[in-house]
Coordinates of C-alpha atoms in Angstrom, one line a residue:
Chain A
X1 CA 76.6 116.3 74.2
X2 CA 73.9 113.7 75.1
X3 CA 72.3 115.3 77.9
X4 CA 72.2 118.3 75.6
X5 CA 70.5 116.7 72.6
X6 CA 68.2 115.2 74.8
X7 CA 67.0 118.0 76.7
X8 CA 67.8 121.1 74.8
X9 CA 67.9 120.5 71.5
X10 CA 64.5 119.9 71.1
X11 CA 63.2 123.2 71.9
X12 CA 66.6 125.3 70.6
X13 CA 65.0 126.4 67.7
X14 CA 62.1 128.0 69.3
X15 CA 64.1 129.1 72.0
X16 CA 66.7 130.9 69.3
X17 CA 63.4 132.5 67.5
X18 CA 61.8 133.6 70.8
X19 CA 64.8 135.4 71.6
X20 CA 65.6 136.8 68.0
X21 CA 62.3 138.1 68.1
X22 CA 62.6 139.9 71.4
X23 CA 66.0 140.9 70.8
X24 CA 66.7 138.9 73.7
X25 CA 70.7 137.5 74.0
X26 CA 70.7 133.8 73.6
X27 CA 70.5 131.5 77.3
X28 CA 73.7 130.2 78.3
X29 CA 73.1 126.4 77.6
X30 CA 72.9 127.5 73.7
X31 CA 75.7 129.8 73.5
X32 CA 78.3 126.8 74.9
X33 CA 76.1 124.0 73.2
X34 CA 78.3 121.3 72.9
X35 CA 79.9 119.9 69.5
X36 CA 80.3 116.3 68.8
X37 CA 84.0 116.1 68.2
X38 CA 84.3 114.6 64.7
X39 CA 84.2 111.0 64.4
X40 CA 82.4 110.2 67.7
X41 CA 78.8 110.1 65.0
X42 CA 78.7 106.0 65.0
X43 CA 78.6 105.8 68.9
X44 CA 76.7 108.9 69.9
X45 CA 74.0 107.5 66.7
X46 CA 74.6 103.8 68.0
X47 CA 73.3 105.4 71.1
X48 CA 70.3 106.6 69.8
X49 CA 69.7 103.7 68.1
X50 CA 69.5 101.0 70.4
X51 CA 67.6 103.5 73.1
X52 CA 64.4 102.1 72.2
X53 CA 66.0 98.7 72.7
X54 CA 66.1 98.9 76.6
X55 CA 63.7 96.2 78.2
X56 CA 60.2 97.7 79.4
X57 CA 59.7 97.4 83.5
X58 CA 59.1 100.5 86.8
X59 CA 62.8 101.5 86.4
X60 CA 64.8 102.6 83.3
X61 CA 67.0 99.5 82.4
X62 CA 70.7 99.8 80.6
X63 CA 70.6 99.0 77.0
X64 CA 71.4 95.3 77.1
X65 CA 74.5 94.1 75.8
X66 CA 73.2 91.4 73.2
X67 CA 71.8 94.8 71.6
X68 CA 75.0 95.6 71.2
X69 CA 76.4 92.7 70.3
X70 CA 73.9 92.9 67.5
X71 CA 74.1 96.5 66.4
X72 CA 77.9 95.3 66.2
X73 CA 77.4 92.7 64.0
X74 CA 75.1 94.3 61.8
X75 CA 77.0 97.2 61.1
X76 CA 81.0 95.6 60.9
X77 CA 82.0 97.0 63.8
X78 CA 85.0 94.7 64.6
X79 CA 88.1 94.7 66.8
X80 CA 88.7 97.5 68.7
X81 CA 86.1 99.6 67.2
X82 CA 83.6 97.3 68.5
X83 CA 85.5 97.8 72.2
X84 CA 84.8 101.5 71.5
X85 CA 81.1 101.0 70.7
X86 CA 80.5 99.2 74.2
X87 CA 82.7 101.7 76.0
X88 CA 81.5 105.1 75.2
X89 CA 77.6 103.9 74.7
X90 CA 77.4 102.0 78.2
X91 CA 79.3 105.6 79.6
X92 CA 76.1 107.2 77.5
X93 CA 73.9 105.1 78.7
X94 CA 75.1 105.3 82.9
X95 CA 74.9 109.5 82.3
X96 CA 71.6 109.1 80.6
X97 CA 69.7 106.7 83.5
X98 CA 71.5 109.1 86.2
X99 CA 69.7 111.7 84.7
X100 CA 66.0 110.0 83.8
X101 CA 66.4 108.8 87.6
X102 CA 66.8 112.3 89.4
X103 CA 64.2 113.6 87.1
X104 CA 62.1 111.2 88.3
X105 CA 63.1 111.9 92.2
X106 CA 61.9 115.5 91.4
Chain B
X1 CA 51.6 113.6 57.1
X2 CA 53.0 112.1 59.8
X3 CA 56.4 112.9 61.2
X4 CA 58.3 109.6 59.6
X5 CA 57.0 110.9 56.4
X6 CA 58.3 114.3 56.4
X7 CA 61.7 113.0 58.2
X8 CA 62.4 109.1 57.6
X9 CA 65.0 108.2 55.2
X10 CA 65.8 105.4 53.1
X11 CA 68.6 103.1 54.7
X12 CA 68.3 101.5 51.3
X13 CA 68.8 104.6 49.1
X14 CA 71.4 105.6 51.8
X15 CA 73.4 102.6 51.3
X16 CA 72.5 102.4 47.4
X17 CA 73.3 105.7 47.0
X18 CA 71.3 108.5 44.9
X19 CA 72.7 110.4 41.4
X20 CA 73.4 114.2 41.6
X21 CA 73.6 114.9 38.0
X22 CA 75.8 117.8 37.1
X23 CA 75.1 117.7 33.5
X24 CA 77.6 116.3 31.7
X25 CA 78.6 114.6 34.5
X26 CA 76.7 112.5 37.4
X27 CA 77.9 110.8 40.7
X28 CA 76.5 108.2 42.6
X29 CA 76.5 108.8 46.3
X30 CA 75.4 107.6 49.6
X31 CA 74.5 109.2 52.3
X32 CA 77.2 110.7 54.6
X33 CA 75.9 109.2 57.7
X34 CA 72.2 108.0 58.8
X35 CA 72.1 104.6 57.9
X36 CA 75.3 104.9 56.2
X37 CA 77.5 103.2 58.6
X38 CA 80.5 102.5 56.7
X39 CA 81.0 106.4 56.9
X40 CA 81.1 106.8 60.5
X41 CA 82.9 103.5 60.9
X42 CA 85.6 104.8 58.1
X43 CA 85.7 108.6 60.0
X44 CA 85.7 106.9 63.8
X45 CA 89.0 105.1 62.6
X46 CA 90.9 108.2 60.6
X47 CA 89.9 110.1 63.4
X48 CA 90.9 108.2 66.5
X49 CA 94.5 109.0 66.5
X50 CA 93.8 112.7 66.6
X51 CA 90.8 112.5 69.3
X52 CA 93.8 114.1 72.0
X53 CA 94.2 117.1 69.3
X54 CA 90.3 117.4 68.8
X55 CA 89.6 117.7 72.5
X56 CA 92.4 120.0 73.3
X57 CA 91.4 122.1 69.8
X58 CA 94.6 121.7 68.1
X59 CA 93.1 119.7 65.4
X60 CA 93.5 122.2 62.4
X61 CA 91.1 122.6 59.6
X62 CA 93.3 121.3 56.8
X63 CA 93.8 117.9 58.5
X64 CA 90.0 117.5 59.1
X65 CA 89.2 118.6 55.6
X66 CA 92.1 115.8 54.1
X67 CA 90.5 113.4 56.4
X68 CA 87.0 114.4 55.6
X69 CA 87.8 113.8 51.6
X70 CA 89.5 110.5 51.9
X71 CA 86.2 109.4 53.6
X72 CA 83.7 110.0 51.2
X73 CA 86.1 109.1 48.4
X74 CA 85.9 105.5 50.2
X75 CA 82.4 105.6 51.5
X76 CA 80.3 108.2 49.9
X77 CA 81.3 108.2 46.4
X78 CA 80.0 105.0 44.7
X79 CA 79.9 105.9 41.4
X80 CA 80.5 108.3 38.2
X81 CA 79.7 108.4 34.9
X82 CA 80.3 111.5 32.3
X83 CA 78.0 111.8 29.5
X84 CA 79.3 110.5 25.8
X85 CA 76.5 110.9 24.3
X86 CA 74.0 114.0 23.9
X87 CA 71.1 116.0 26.0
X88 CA 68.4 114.1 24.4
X89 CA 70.0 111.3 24.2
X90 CA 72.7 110.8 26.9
X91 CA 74.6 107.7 26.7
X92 CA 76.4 107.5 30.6
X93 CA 79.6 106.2 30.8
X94 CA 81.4 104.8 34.1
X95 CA 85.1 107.0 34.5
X96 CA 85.9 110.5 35.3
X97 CA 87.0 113.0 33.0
X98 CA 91.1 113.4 32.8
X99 CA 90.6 117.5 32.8
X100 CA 88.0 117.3 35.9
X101 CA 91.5 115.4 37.9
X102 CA 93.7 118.1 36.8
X103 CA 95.4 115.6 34.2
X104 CA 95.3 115.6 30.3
X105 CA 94.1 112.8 28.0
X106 CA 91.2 111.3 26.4
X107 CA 90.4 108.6 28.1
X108 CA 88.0 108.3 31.2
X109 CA 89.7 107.7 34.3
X110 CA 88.5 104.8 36.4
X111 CA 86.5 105.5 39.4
X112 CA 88.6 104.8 42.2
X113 CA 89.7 106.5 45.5
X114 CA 92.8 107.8 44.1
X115 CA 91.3 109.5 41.5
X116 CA 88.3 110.6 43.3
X117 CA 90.4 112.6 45.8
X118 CA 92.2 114.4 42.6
X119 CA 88.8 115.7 41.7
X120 CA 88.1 116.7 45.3
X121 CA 91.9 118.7 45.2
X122 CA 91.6 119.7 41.7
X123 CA 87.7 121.0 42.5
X124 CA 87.4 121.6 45.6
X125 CA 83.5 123.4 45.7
X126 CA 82.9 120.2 43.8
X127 CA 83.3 118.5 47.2
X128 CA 81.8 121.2 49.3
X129 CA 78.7 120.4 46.8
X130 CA 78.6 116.9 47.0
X131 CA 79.5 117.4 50.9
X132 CA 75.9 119.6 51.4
X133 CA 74.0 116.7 49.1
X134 CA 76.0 113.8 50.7
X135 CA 74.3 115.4 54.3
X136 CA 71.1 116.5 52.5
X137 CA 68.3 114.1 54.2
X138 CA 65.8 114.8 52.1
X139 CA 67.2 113.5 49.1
X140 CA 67.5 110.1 50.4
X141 CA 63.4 109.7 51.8
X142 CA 61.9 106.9 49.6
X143 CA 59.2 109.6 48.8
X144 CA 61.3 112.1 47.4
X145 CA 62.5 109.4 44.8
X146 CA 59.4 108.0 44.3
X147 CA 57.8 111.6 43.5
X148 CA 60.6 112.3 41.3
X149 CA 60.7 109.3 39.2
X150 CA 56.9 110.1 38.7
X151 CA 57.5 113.7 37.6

């Protein structure tokens, strides 16, 4: 879902047009987009939140964990919820710099 | 116009919540989502125990739409008031109207989570409506407001 939003999304739209327009069947990556299963919107936006929180250097960085910590604590995210919020945005996070870094090998 | 001005919202007015006005009747609600984080918080946890069904697809539309309406009867809906007075002169009152629940009686029903959902049963493209508004971005941009308080 993340590596979709990120690298699809943006140009679906004009994709879905283009295609329309030519009467051309829709790629492959659109027709099985992913859904977000419901409920997974406060990590997947927690994600997106704190991407921009990431400290600046020559390779990408993980999101730090006091961002976390503070988006927690912000927001009421408590107890096990709050285990939740670290677990799937750090497995966001890993997929996401895996990508950015064999982009970057291209 | 930049880009934040055509698509940045108003945590505040997403927190604070905006009226939809339905005539005689008008609802107070905040945003299902953006910087509405109670909602994801409240759907995360009513969800969680069916995330196995969800991934395998056996999690059936009635069950998400009971689930759905218990959350934005705790987290969307913040307020209703039904109109006692007239159209040029309305005079709001907080409580929900006993016919609107499926019940009988004069008296406004308080604004609670119980009777909240008996609206959503009793009406249920009342929630479908305030579902599509609840998700509608654009009504919670500070400029939107600010435009329509000046109109």
């Amino acid at each position: 879902m993340l590596l979709y939003t990120l690298e699809q999304a943006p140009h679906e739209k004009k994709i879905i047009q283009q295609c329309l327009r030519e009467r051309l069947p829709l790629p492959q990556a659109i027709q099985k987009a992913p859904d977000l299963w419901i409920g997974l919107e406060l990590f997947f936006g927690a994600f997106l939140d704190l991407d921009g929180d990431r400290p600046s250097g020559w390779s990408m960085r993980p999101i730090p964990w006091t961002s976390l910590m503070n988006y927690a604590e912000a927001y009421n995210i408590v107890d096990e919820q709050r285990e939740d919020l670290f677990f799937y945005v750090r497995a966001m996070d890993r997929a996401y710099i895996k990508r950015m870094d064999e982009k970057a090998k291209k | 116009m930049g880009l934040k001005n055509q698509f940045a919202t108003d945590v505040g007015l997403e927190t604070k919540g905006i009226y939809i006005d339905y005539g005689n009747d008008r609802i107070l609600i905040a945003r299902a989502g953006g910087g509405n984080k109670k909602f994801a918080r409240l759907l995360e946890t009513k969800t969680k125990p069916f995330r196995r069904a969800i991934a395998v697809g056996a999690f059936d539309g009635d069950r998400s739409l009971a689930i759905l309406r218990e959350v934005y009867a705790e987290a969307v809906v913040l307020g209703w008031e039904v109109n006692k007075g007239t159209d040029v002169e309305p005079k709001w009152e907080k409580g929900i109207d006993p016919a609107d629940a499926g019940l009988t009686g004069e008296k406004l029903l308080p604004v609670n989570r119980e009777n909240v959902l008996k609206v959503f049963a009793n009406l249920p493209d009342l929630f479908l409506d305030l579902q599509q508004q609840a998700q509608a971005g654009a009504l919670f941009r500070a400029e939107m407001s600010d435009a329509s308080a000046g109109n």
